[in-house]
PDB file of C-alpha atoms and ligand atoms in Angstrom:
ATOM      1  CA  UNK A   1      -0.099  -0.463  -0.100  1.00 50.00           C
ATOM      2  CA  UNK A   2       1.286   3.349  -0.932  1.00 71.00           C
ATOM      3  CA  UNK A   3       0.333   6.828  -1.338  1.00 79.00           C
ATOM      4  CA  UNK A   4       0.387   7.453  -4.724  1.00 94.00           C
ATOM      5  CA  UNK A   5       2.961   8.080  -7.506  1.00 96.00           C
ATOM      6  CA  UNK A   6       2.669  11.081 -10.184  1.00 97.00           C
ATOM      7  CA  UNK A   7       5.208  12.590 -12.471  1.00 98.00           C
ATOM      8  CA  UNK A   8       5.001  16.430 -12.864  1.00 98.00           C
ATOM      9  CA  UNK A   9       6.980  17.724 -15.740  1.00 98.00           C
ATOM     10  CA  UNK A  10       8.481  21.359 -15.823  1.00 98.00           C
ATOM     11  CA  UNK A  11       8.975  23.122 -18.939  1.00 96.00           C
ATOM     12  CA  UNK A  12      12.418  24.323 -17.732  1.00 95.00           C
ATOM     13  CA  UNK A  13      14.616  24.469 -14.499  1.00 95.00           C
ATOM     14  CA  UNK A  14      13.130  27.831 -13.128  1.00 96.00           C
ATOM     15  CA  UNK A  15       9.784  26.340 -13.568  1.00 98.00           C
ATOM     16  CA  UNK A  16      10.783  23.228 -11.798  1.00 98.00           C
ATOM     17  CA  UNK A  17      12.260  25.395  -9.113  1.00 98.00           C
ATOM     18  CA  UNK A  18       8.776  27.204  -8.491  1.00 98.00           C
ATOM     19  CA  UNK A  19       6.907  23.825  -8.588  1.00 98.00           C
ATOM     20  CA  UNK A  20       9.473  22.402  -6.258  1.00 98.00           C
ATOM     21  CA  UNK A  21       9.057  25.448  -3.873  1.00 98.00           C
ATOM     22  CA  UNK A  22       5.299  25.211  -4.376  1.00 98.00           C
ATOM     23  CA  UNK A  23       4.718  22.058  -3.208  1.00 98.00           C
ATOM     24  CA  UNK A  24       7.241  22.018  -0.299  1.00 98.00           C
ATOM     25  CA  UNK A  25       5.313  25.003   0.593  1.00 98.00           C
ATOM     26  CA  UNK A  26       1.806  23.468   0.690  1.00 98.00           C
ATOM     27  CA  UNK A  27       3.171  20.277   2.463  1.00 98.00           C
ATOM     28  CA  UNK A  28       4.664  22.691   5.272  1.00 98.00           C
ATOM     29  CA  UNK A  29       1.293  24.346   5.665  1.00 98.00           C
ATOM     30  CA  UNK A  30      -0.873  21.069   5.784  1.00 98.00           C
ATOM     31  CA  UNK A  31       1.471  20.117   8.365  1.00 98.00           C
ATOM     32  CA  UNK A  32       1.007  22.966  10.502  1.00 98.00           C
ATOM     33  CA  UNK A  33      -2.527  23.071   9.746  1.00 98.00           C
ATOM     34  CA  UNK A  34      -2.880  19.378  11.046  1.00 97.00           C
ATOM     35  CA  UNK A  35      -0.262  18.912  13.591  1.00 97.00           C
ATOM     36  CA  UNK A  36       1.002  22.490  14.600  1.00 98.00           C
ATOM     37  CA  UNK A  37       4.595  21.733  13.273  1.00 98.00           C
ATOM     38  CA  UNK A  38       5.932  20.882  10.005  1.00 98.00           C
ATOM     39  CA  UNK A  39       9.360  18.512   9.962  1.00 98.00           C
ATOM     40  CA  UNK A  40      10.895  18.427   6.441  1.00 98.00           C
ATOM     41  CA  UNK A  41      14.007  16.792   5.338  1.00 98.00           C
ATOM     42  CA  UNK A  42      16.336  18.168   2.807  1.00 98.00           C
ATOM     43  CA  UNK A  43      19.046  16.788   0.263  1.00 98.00           C
ATOM     44  CA  UNK A  44      21.820  18.270  -0.911  1.00 95.00           C
ATOM     45  CA  UNK A  45      23.290  18.446  -4.791  1.00 91.00           C
ATOM     46  CA  UNK A  46      22.774  21.252  -7.191  1.00 95.00           C
ATOM     47  CA  UNK A  47      19.117  20.480  -8.462  1.00 96.00           C
ATOM     48  CA  UNK A  48      16.936  21.998  -5.497  1.00 97.00           C
ATOM     49  CA  UNK A  49      19.302  25.208  -4.892  1.00 98.00           C
ATOM     50  CA  UNK A  50      16.948  27.558  -6.260  1.00 98.00           C
ATOM     51  CA  UNK A  51      13.568  25.913  -5.171  1.00 98.00           C
ATOM     52  CA  UNK A  52      14.735  26.397  -1.723  1.00 98.00           C
ATOM     53  CA  UNK A  53      15.592  29.778  -2.457  1.00 98.00           C
ATOM     54  CA  UNK A  54      12.171  30.292  -4.027  1.00 98.00           C
ATOM     55  CA  UNK A  55      10.440  28.797  -0.694  1.00 98.00           C
ATOM     56  CA  UNK A  56      12.221  31.173   1.372  1.00 98.00           C
ATOM     57  CA  UNK A  57      10.676  33.941  -0.260  1.00 98.00           C
ATOM     58  CA  UNK A  58       7.268  32.946   0.224  1.00 98.00           C
ATOM     59  CA  UNK A  59       5.214  33.712   3.569  1.00 97.00           C
ATOM     60  CA  UNK A  60       4.751  30.327   5.613  1.00 98.00           C
ATOM     61  CA  UNK A  61       4.607  29.715   9.159  1.00 98.00           C
ATOM     62  CA  UNK A  62       8.132  29.336   9.535  1.00 98.00           C
ATOM     63  CA  UNK A  63       8.237  29.385  13.754  1.00 98.00           C
ATOM     64  CA  UNK A  64       6.589  25.955  13.405  1.00 98.00           C
ATOM     65  CA  UNK A  65       8.955  24.375  11.352  1.00 98.00           C
ATOM     66  CA  UNK A  66      11.806  21.810  12.302  1.00 98.00           C
ATOM     67  CA  UNK A  67      14.475  21.445   9.586  1.00 98.00           C
ATOM     68  CA  UNK A  68      16.818  18.316   9.194  1.00 98.00           C
ATOM     69  CA  UNK A  69      18.976  16.738   6.410  1.00 98.00           C
ATOM     70  CA  UNK A  70      18.629  13.759   3.961  1.00 98.00           C
ATOM     71  CA  UNK A  71      22.186  13.226   3.908  1.00 98.00           C
ATOM     72  CA  UNK A  72      25.749  14.850   4.631  1.00 98.00           C
ATOM     73  CA  UNK A  73      29.154  14.761   3.227  1.00 98.00           C
ATOM     74  CA  UNK A  74      31.851  14.381   5.904  1.00 97.00           C
ATOM     75  CA  UNK A  75      32.892  17.827   6.163  1.00 97.00           C
ATOM     76  CA  UNK A  76      32.781  20.781   8.276  1.00 96.00           C
ATOM     77  CA  UNK A  77      29.361  22.974   8.181  1.00 95.00           C
ATOM     78  CA  UNK A  78      31.328  25.770   6.937  1.00 94.00           C
ATOM     79  CA  UNK A  79      32.809  23.656   4.123  1.00 96.00           C
ATOM     80  CA  UNK A  80      31.426  24.536   0.438  1.00 96.00           C
ATOM     81  CA  UNK A  81      30.476  20.919   0.084  1.00 96.00           C
ATOM     82  CA  UNK A  82      28.382  20.846   3.352  1.00 98.00           C
ATOM     83  CA  UNK A  83      24.809  20.158   2.628  1.00 98.00           C
ATOM     84  CA  UNK A  84      23.539  21.677   5.625  1.00 98.00           C
ATOM     85  CA  UNK A  85      25.720  24.875   4.682  1.00 98.00           C
ATOM     86  CA  UNK A  86      24.360  24.998   1.006  1.00 98.00           C
ATOM     87  CA  UNK A  87      20.768  24.782   2.386  1.00 98.00           C
ATOM     88  CA  UNK A  88      20.876  27.238   5.195  1.00 98.00           C
ATOM     89  CA  UNK A  89      22.488  30.318   2.370  1.00 97.00           C
ATOM     90  CA  UNK A  90      19.648  28.973   0.243  1.00 98.00           C
ATOM     91  CA  UNK A  91      17.132  29.458   2.929  1.00 98.00           C
ATOM     92  CA  UNK A  92      18.877  32.626   4.539  1.00 98.00           C
ATOM     93  CA  UNK A  93      15.716  35.008   3.901  1.00 98.00           C
ATOM     94  CA  UNK A  94      13.169  32.524   5.755  1.00 98.00           C
ATOM     95  CA  UNK A  95      12.449  33.680   9.165  1.00 96.00           C
ATOM     96  CA  UNK A  96      13.318  30.286  10.876  1.00 98.00           C
ATOM     97  CA  UNK A  97      14.362  29.888  14.434  1.00 97.00           C
ATOM     98  CA  UNK A  98      18.169  29.041  14.865  1.00 97.00           C
ATOM     99  CA  UNK A  99      16.967  26.445  17.009  1.00 98.00           C
ATOM    100  CA  UNK A 100      14.546  24.530  14.430  1.00 98.00           C
ATOM    101  CA  UNK A 101      17.724  23.333  12.365  1.00 98.00           C
ATOM    102  CA  UNK A 102      18.831  20.101  13.127  1.00 98.00           C
ATOM    103  CA  UNK A 103      22.113  19.206  11.139  1.00 98.00           C
ATOM    104  CA  UNK A 104      24.087  16.045  10.801  1.00 98.00           C
ATOM    105  CA  UNK A 105      27.571  15.816  12.345  1.00 98.00           C
ATOM    106  CA  UNK A 106      29.457  15.753   9.043  1.00 98.00           C
ATOM    107  CA  UNK A 107      32.538  16.816  10.193  1.00 98.00           C
ATOM    108  CA  UNK A 108      32.731  14.183  13.258  1.00 98.00           C
ATOM    109  CA  UNK A 109      35.552  11.751  13.427  1.00 97.00           C
ATOM    110  CA  UNK A 110      33.518   9.060  14.328  1.00 98.00           C
ATOM    111  CA  UNK A 111      30.616   8.875  11.542  1.00 98.00           C
ATOM    112  CA  UNK A 112      28.979   5.581  13.011  1.00 98.00           C
ATOM    113  CA  UNK A 113      28.573   7.856  16.204  1.00 98.00           C
ATOM    114  CA  UNK A 114      27.219  10.435  14.440  1.00 98.00           C
ATOM    115  CA  UNK A 115      24.711   8.536  12.771  1.00 98.00           C
ATOM    116  CA  UNK A 116      23.342   6.915  16.169  1.00 98.00           C
ATOM    117  CA  UNK A 117      23.156  10.565  17.761  1.00 98.00           C
ATOM    118  CA  UNK A 118      21.013  11.682  14.560  1.00 98.00           C
ATOM    119  CA  UNK A 119      18.866   8.856  14.906  1.00 98.00           C
ATOM    120  CA  UNK A 120      18.322   9.408  18.734  1.00 97.00           C
ATOM    121  CA  UNK A 121      17.887  13.063  17.779  1.00 98.00           C
ATOM    122  CA  UNK A 122      14.975  11.871  15.123  1.00 98.00           C
ATOM    123  CA  UNK A 123      13.275   9.667  17.574  1.00 97.00           C
ATOM    124  CA  UNK A 124      13.461  12.571  20.221  1.00 97.00           C
ATOM    125  CA  UNK A 125      12.039  14.887  17.941  1.00 97.00           C
ATOM    126  CA  UNK A 126       9.240  12.408  16.336  1.00 97.00           C
ATOM    127  CA  UNK A 127       8.366  11.161  19.783  1.00 94.00           C
ATOM    128  CA  UNK A 128       9.648   7.887  20.925  1.00 86.00           C
ATOM    129  CA  UNK A 129       6.471   6.198  20.391  1.00 85.00           C
ATOM    130  CA  UNK A 130       5.762   7.717  16.755  1.00 89.00           C
ATOM    131  CA  UNK A 131       7.184   6.648  13.505  1.00 93.00           C
ATOM    132  CA  UNK A 132       9.407   8.895  11.626  1.00 97.00           C
ATOM    133  CA  UNK A 133       7.300  10.332   9.408  1.00 98.00           C
ATOM    134  CA  UNK A 134       8.570  13.712   7.502  1.00 98.00           C
ATOM    135  CA  UNK A 135       6.089  15.861   6.199  1.00 98.00           C
ATOM    136  CA  UNK A 136       8.283  16.462   3.066  1.00 98.00           C
ATOM    137  CA  UNK A 137      11.434  15.009   2.185  1.00 98.00           C
ATOM    138  CA  UNK A 138      13.393  16.251  -0.952  1.00 98.00           C
ATOM    139  CA  UNK A 139      15.265  13.918  -2.792  1.00 98.00           C
ATOM    140  CA  UNK A 140      17.942  13.790  -5.677  1.00 98.00           C
ATOM    141  CA  UNK A 141      19.104  11.126  -8.518  1.00 98.00           C
ATOM    142  CA  UNK A 142      22.859  10.837  -8.787  1.00 97.00           C
ATOM    143  CA  UNK A 143      24.256   9.825 -12.326  1.00 95.00           C
ATOM    144  CA  UNK A 144      24.949   6.371 -10.834  1.00 96.00           C
ATOM    145  CA  UNK A 145      21.236   5.735  -9.700  1.00 98.00           C
ATOM    146  CA  UNK A 146      22.111   6.951  -6.043  1.00 98.00           C
ATOM    147  CA  UNK A 147      19.376   8.955  -4.125  1.00 98.00           C
ATOM    148  CA  UNK A 148      20.107  10.224  -0.548  1.00 98.00           C
ATOM    149  CA  UNK A 149      23.627   8.851   0.039  1.00 98.00           C
ATOM    150  CA  UNK A 150      22.696   5.517  -0.594  1.00 98.00           C
ATOM    151  CA  UNK A 151      25.171   4.475  -3.481  1.00 98.00           C
ATOM    152  CA  UNK A 152      24.874   1.446  -5.891  1.00 98.00           C
ATOM    153  CA  UNK A 153      26.656  -1.789  -5.247  1.00 97.00           C
ATOM    154  CA  UNK A 154      27.204  -1.264  -1.741  1.00 97.00           C
ATOM    155  CA  UNK A 155      24.237  -2.761   0.008  1.00 98.00           C
ATOM    156  CA  UNK A 156      23.385   0.732   1.322  1.00 98.00           C
ATOM    157  CA  UNK A 157      19.812   0.576   0.016  1.00 98.00           C
ATOM    158  CA  UNK A 158      19.166  -2.446   1.964  1.00 98.00           C
ATOM    159  CA  UNK A 159      20.020  -1.071   5.406  1.00 98.00           C
ATOM    160  CA  UNK A 160      16.756  -1.494   7.294  1.00 97.00           C
ATOM    161  CA  UNK A 161      18.266  -1.855  10.718  1.00 96.00           C
ATOM    162  CA  UNK A 162      18.722   1.850  11.528  1.00 97.00           C
ATOM    163  CA  UNK A 163      17.395   4.809  10.386  1.00 98.00           C
ATOM    164  CA  UNK A 164      20.845   6.680   9.795  1.00 98.00           C
ATOM    165  CA  UNK A 165      23.800   4.965   8.456  1.00 98.00           C
ATOM    166  CA  UNK A 166      27.603   6.289   8.097  1.00 98.00           C
ATOM    167  CA  UNK A 167      28.396   5.553   4.337  1.00 98.00           C
ATOM    168  CA  UNK A 168      32.362   4.643   3.433  1.00 96.00           C
ATOM    169  CA  UNK A 169      33.960   6.933   0.898  1.00 95.00           C
ATOM    170  CA  UNK A 170      33.421   6.413  -3.011  1.00 90.00           C
ATOM    171  CA  UNK A 171      37.161   6.913  -3.995  1.00 91.00           C
ATOM    172  CA  UNK A 172      36.367   5.999  -7.649  1.00 91.00           C
ATOM    173  CA  UNK A 173      33.662   8.592  -7.782  1.00 90.00           C
ATOM    174  CA  UNK A 174      35.771  11.106  -5.747  1.00 92.00           C
ATOM    175  CA  UNK A 175      33.185  11.281  -3.123  1.00 92.00           C
ATOM    176  CA  UNK A 176      33.969  11.288   0.711  1.00 95.00           C
ATOM    177  CA  UNK A 177      32.204   9.673   3.589  1.00 98.00           C
ATOM    178  CA  UNK A 178      28.554  10.575   4.411  1.00 98.00           C
ATOM    179  CA  UNK A 179      25.682  10.424   6.469  1.00 98.00           C
ATOM    180  CA  UNK A 180      22.609   9.259   5.199  1.00 98.00           C
ATOM    181  CA  UNK A 181      18.675   8.474   5.999  1.00 98.00           C
ATOM    182  CA  UNK A 182      18.058   5.272   5.101  1.00 98.00           C
ATOM    183  CA  UNK A 183      15.531   3.434   3.038  1.00 98.00           C
ATOM    184  CA  UNK A 184      12.872   3.020   5.574  1.00 97.00           C
ATOM    185  CA  UNK A 185      12.915   6.527   6.604  1.00 98.00           C
ATOM    186  CA  UNK A 186      12.765   7.797   2.998  1.00 98.00           C
ATOM    187  CA  UNK A 187       9.619   5.305   2.586  1.00 97.00           C
ATOM    188  CA  UNK A 188       7.848   6.782   5.552  1.00 97.00           C
ATOM    189  CA  UNK A 189       8.195  10.415   4.455  1.00 98.00           C
ATOM    190  CA  UNK A 190       4.444  11.721   3.774  1.00 98.00           C
ATOM    191  CA  UNK A 191       5.279  13.642   0.503  1.00 98.00           C
ATOM    192  CA  UNK A 192       9.040  12.478  -1.037  1.00 98.00           C
ATOM    193  CA  UNK A 193       9.884  14.834  -3.792  1.00 98.00           C
ATOM    194  CA  UNK A 194      12.318  13.665  -6.148  1.00 98.00           C
ATOM    195  CA  UNK A 195      13.809  16.729  -7.935  1.00 98.00           C
ATOM    196  CA  UNK A 196      15.671  15.915 -11.416  1.00 98.00           C
ATOM    197  CA  UNK A 197      17.028  18.206 -14.471  1.00 97.00           C
ATOM    198  CA  UNK A 198      19.080  17.676 -17.386  1.00 96.00           C
ATOM    199  CA  UNK A 199      19.182  15.066 -20.014  1.00 96.00           C
ATOM    200  CA  UNK A 200      22.085  13.324 -18.206  1.00 95.00           C
ATOM    201  CA  UNK A 201      19.229  11.971 -15.797  1.00 97.00           C
ATOM    202  CA  UNK A 202      16.816  10.917 -18.132  1.00 96.00           C
ATOM    203  CA  UNK A 203      18.385   7.362 -18.295  1.00 97.00           C
ATOM    204  CA  UNK A 204      18.562   6.661 -14.434  1.00 98.00           C
ATOM    205  CA  UNK A 205      15.153   8.117 -13.820  1.00 98.00           C
ATOM    206  CA  UNK A 206      13.718   5.623 -16.100  1.00 97.00           C
ATOM    207  CA  UNK A 207      15.833   3.051 -14.585  1.00 97.00           C
ATOM    208  CA  UNK A 208      14.805   3.889 -11.051  1.00 98.00           C
ATOM    209  CA  UNK A 209      10.810   4.059 -11.962  1.00 97.00           C
ATOM    210  CA  UNK A 210      11.084   0.154 -13.370  1.00 96.00           C
ATOM    211  CA  UNK A 211      10.964  -2.447 -10.766  1.00 96.00           C
ATOM    212  CA  UNK A 212      14.584  -4.350  -9.943  1.00 97.00           C
ATOM    213  CA  UNK A 213      17.167  -4.706  -7.535  1.00 98.00           C
ATOM    214  CA  UNK A 214      17.199  -1.578  -5.438  1.00 98.00           C
ATOM    215  CA  UNK A 215      21.180  -2.388  -4.746  1.00 98.00           C
ATOM    216  CA  UNK A 216      21.763  -1.959  -8.479  1.00 98.00           C
ATOM    217  CA  UNK A 217      19.561   1.334  -8.640  1.00 98.00           C
ATOM    218  CA  UNK A 218      19.315   2.825  -5.247  1.00 98.00           C
ATOM    219  CA  UNK A 219      16.822   5.534  -6.085  1.00 98.00           C
ATOM    220  CA  UNK A 220      14.295   2.534  -7.005  1.00 98.00           C
ATOM    221  CA  UNK A 221      13.523   2.902  -2.965  1.00 98.00           C
ATOM    222  CA  UNK A 222      11.663   5.933  -3.162  1.00 98.00           C
ATOM    223  CA  UNK A 223       8.633   4.140  -4.532  1.00 96.00           C
ATOM    224  CA  UNK A 224       8.175   2.061  -1.537  1.00 89.00           C
ATOM    225  CA  UNK A 225       6.291   2.775   1.658  1.00 91.00           C
ATOM    226  CA  UNK A 226       3.181   4.631   2.710  1.00 91.00           C
ATOM    227  CA  UNK A 227       4.102   8.214   1.573  1.00 91.00           C
ATOM    228  CA  UNK A 228       3.184  10.030  -1.669  1.00 97.00           C
ATOM    229  CA  UNK A 229       5.889  10.045  -4.487  1.00 98.00           C
ATOM    230  CA  UNK A 230       6.107  13.343  -6.722  1.00 98.00           C
ATOM    231  CA  UNK A 231       8.761  12.810  -9.480  1.00 98.00           C
ATOM    232  CA  UNK A 232       9.502  16.269 -10.408  1.00 98.00           C
ATOM    233  CA  UNK A 233      11.563  16.530 -13.576  1.00 98.00           C
ATOM    234  CA  UNK A 234      12.171  19.401 -16.073  1.00 97.00           C
ATOM    235  CA  UNK A 235      11.393  18.435 -19.883  1.00 96.00           C
ATOM    236  CA  UNK A 236      14.992  17.282 -20.385  1.00 96.00           C
ATOM    237  CA  UNK A 237      14.951  14.783 -17.862  1.00 97.00           C
ATOM    238  CA  UNK A 238      11.540  13.340 -18.670  1.00 96.00           C
ATOM    239  CA  UNK A 239      11.724  12.550 -22.078  1.00 88.00           C
ATOM    240  CA  UNK A 240      11.618   8.974 -22.869  1.00 71.00           C
ATOM    241  CA  UNK A 241      15.222   7.737 -23.846  1.00 55.00           C
TER     242      UNK A 241
HETATM  243  C1  LIG B 301      23.982  14.966  -1.855  1.00 93.59           C
HETATM  244  C2  LIG B 301      23.045  14.338  -2.384  1.00 93.59           C
HETATM  245  C3  LIG B 301      22.829  13.467  -3.399  1.00 93.59           C
HETATM  246  C4  LIG B 301      21.893  14.142  -4.757  1.00 93.59           C
HETATM  247  C5  LIG B 301      22.204  13.716  -6.069  1.00 93.59           C
HETATM  248  C6  LIG B 301      21.822  14.732  -7.179  1.00 93.59           C
HETATM  249  O1  LIG B 301      24.789  15.197  -0.939  1.00 93.59           O
HETATM  250  O2  LIG B 301      25.062  14.789  -3.063  1.00 93.59           O
HETATM  251  O3  LIG B 301      22.053  14.772  -1.613  1.00 93.59           O
HETATM  252  O4  LIG B 301      21.660  12.427  -3.179  1.00 93.59           O
HETATM  253  O5  LIG B 301      20.511  14.427  -4.415  1.00 93.59           O
HETATM  254  O6  LIG B 301      24.021  13.351  -6.404  1.00 93.59           O
HETATM  255  O7  LIG B 301      22.748  15.671  -7.070  1.00 93.59           O
HETATM  256  P1  LIG B 301      22.563  17.018  -8.275  1.00 93.59           P
HETATM  257  O8  LIG B 301      21.013  17.610  -7.700  1.00 93.59           O
HETATM  258  O9  LIG B 301      23.654  17.784  -7.955  1.00 93.59           O
HETATM  259  O10 LIG B 301      22.356  15.969  -9.403  1.00 93.59           O
END
């Protein structure tokens, strides 16, 4: 049983950003109306940046929002590759109280410990007796079909015994170690918003939409679980290959 899946195709990257901001904003407003708080989990990467900036310009109940990260690179928060740092810059125009941001400790020398601490934080924020169900989660897809920091051929997409995992470096791809939410948390989100743009993403998007082993195409994990899935693509990424 899942909450449905749809694909929205934006004419160009600017429309993708506008629609992305609008969908996140609506999910925030609905969550605040229903439960008094909206919990958002953000991915990094280049694609969502403009959507975050447009979101920050909207009028929303910012004081009732809480911000978490889908994944983080093993760098300090002020490093140019920090997902937290990038999103904070993008969201700077929104009046979100500082204590409403909950970042992953990418700079920790003990990433497994940092993953366990983030898991405890999530349990505490959502309530120990409740599921960790984000109201809205943004996701991306890499050229190798990873989503979050679940990389292909590593077994990471199959991790089910933790909410947060430390991921080894991918030296062949020039990528540092990561912290990431795992598939069960991704699948539990009420709205999963997967953003992809550009012709380079066409093949991996098509693969991710086809059933098959998640270890080969980790972005397939977004299709499982009770939440609603929206593929938000620009025309170039959406075109049938
Ligand atoms: C990260 C991510 C990652 C990202 C994809 C797509 O930290 O890099 O969260 O999963 O969403 O790699 O990245 P682009 O938007 O840059 O293509």
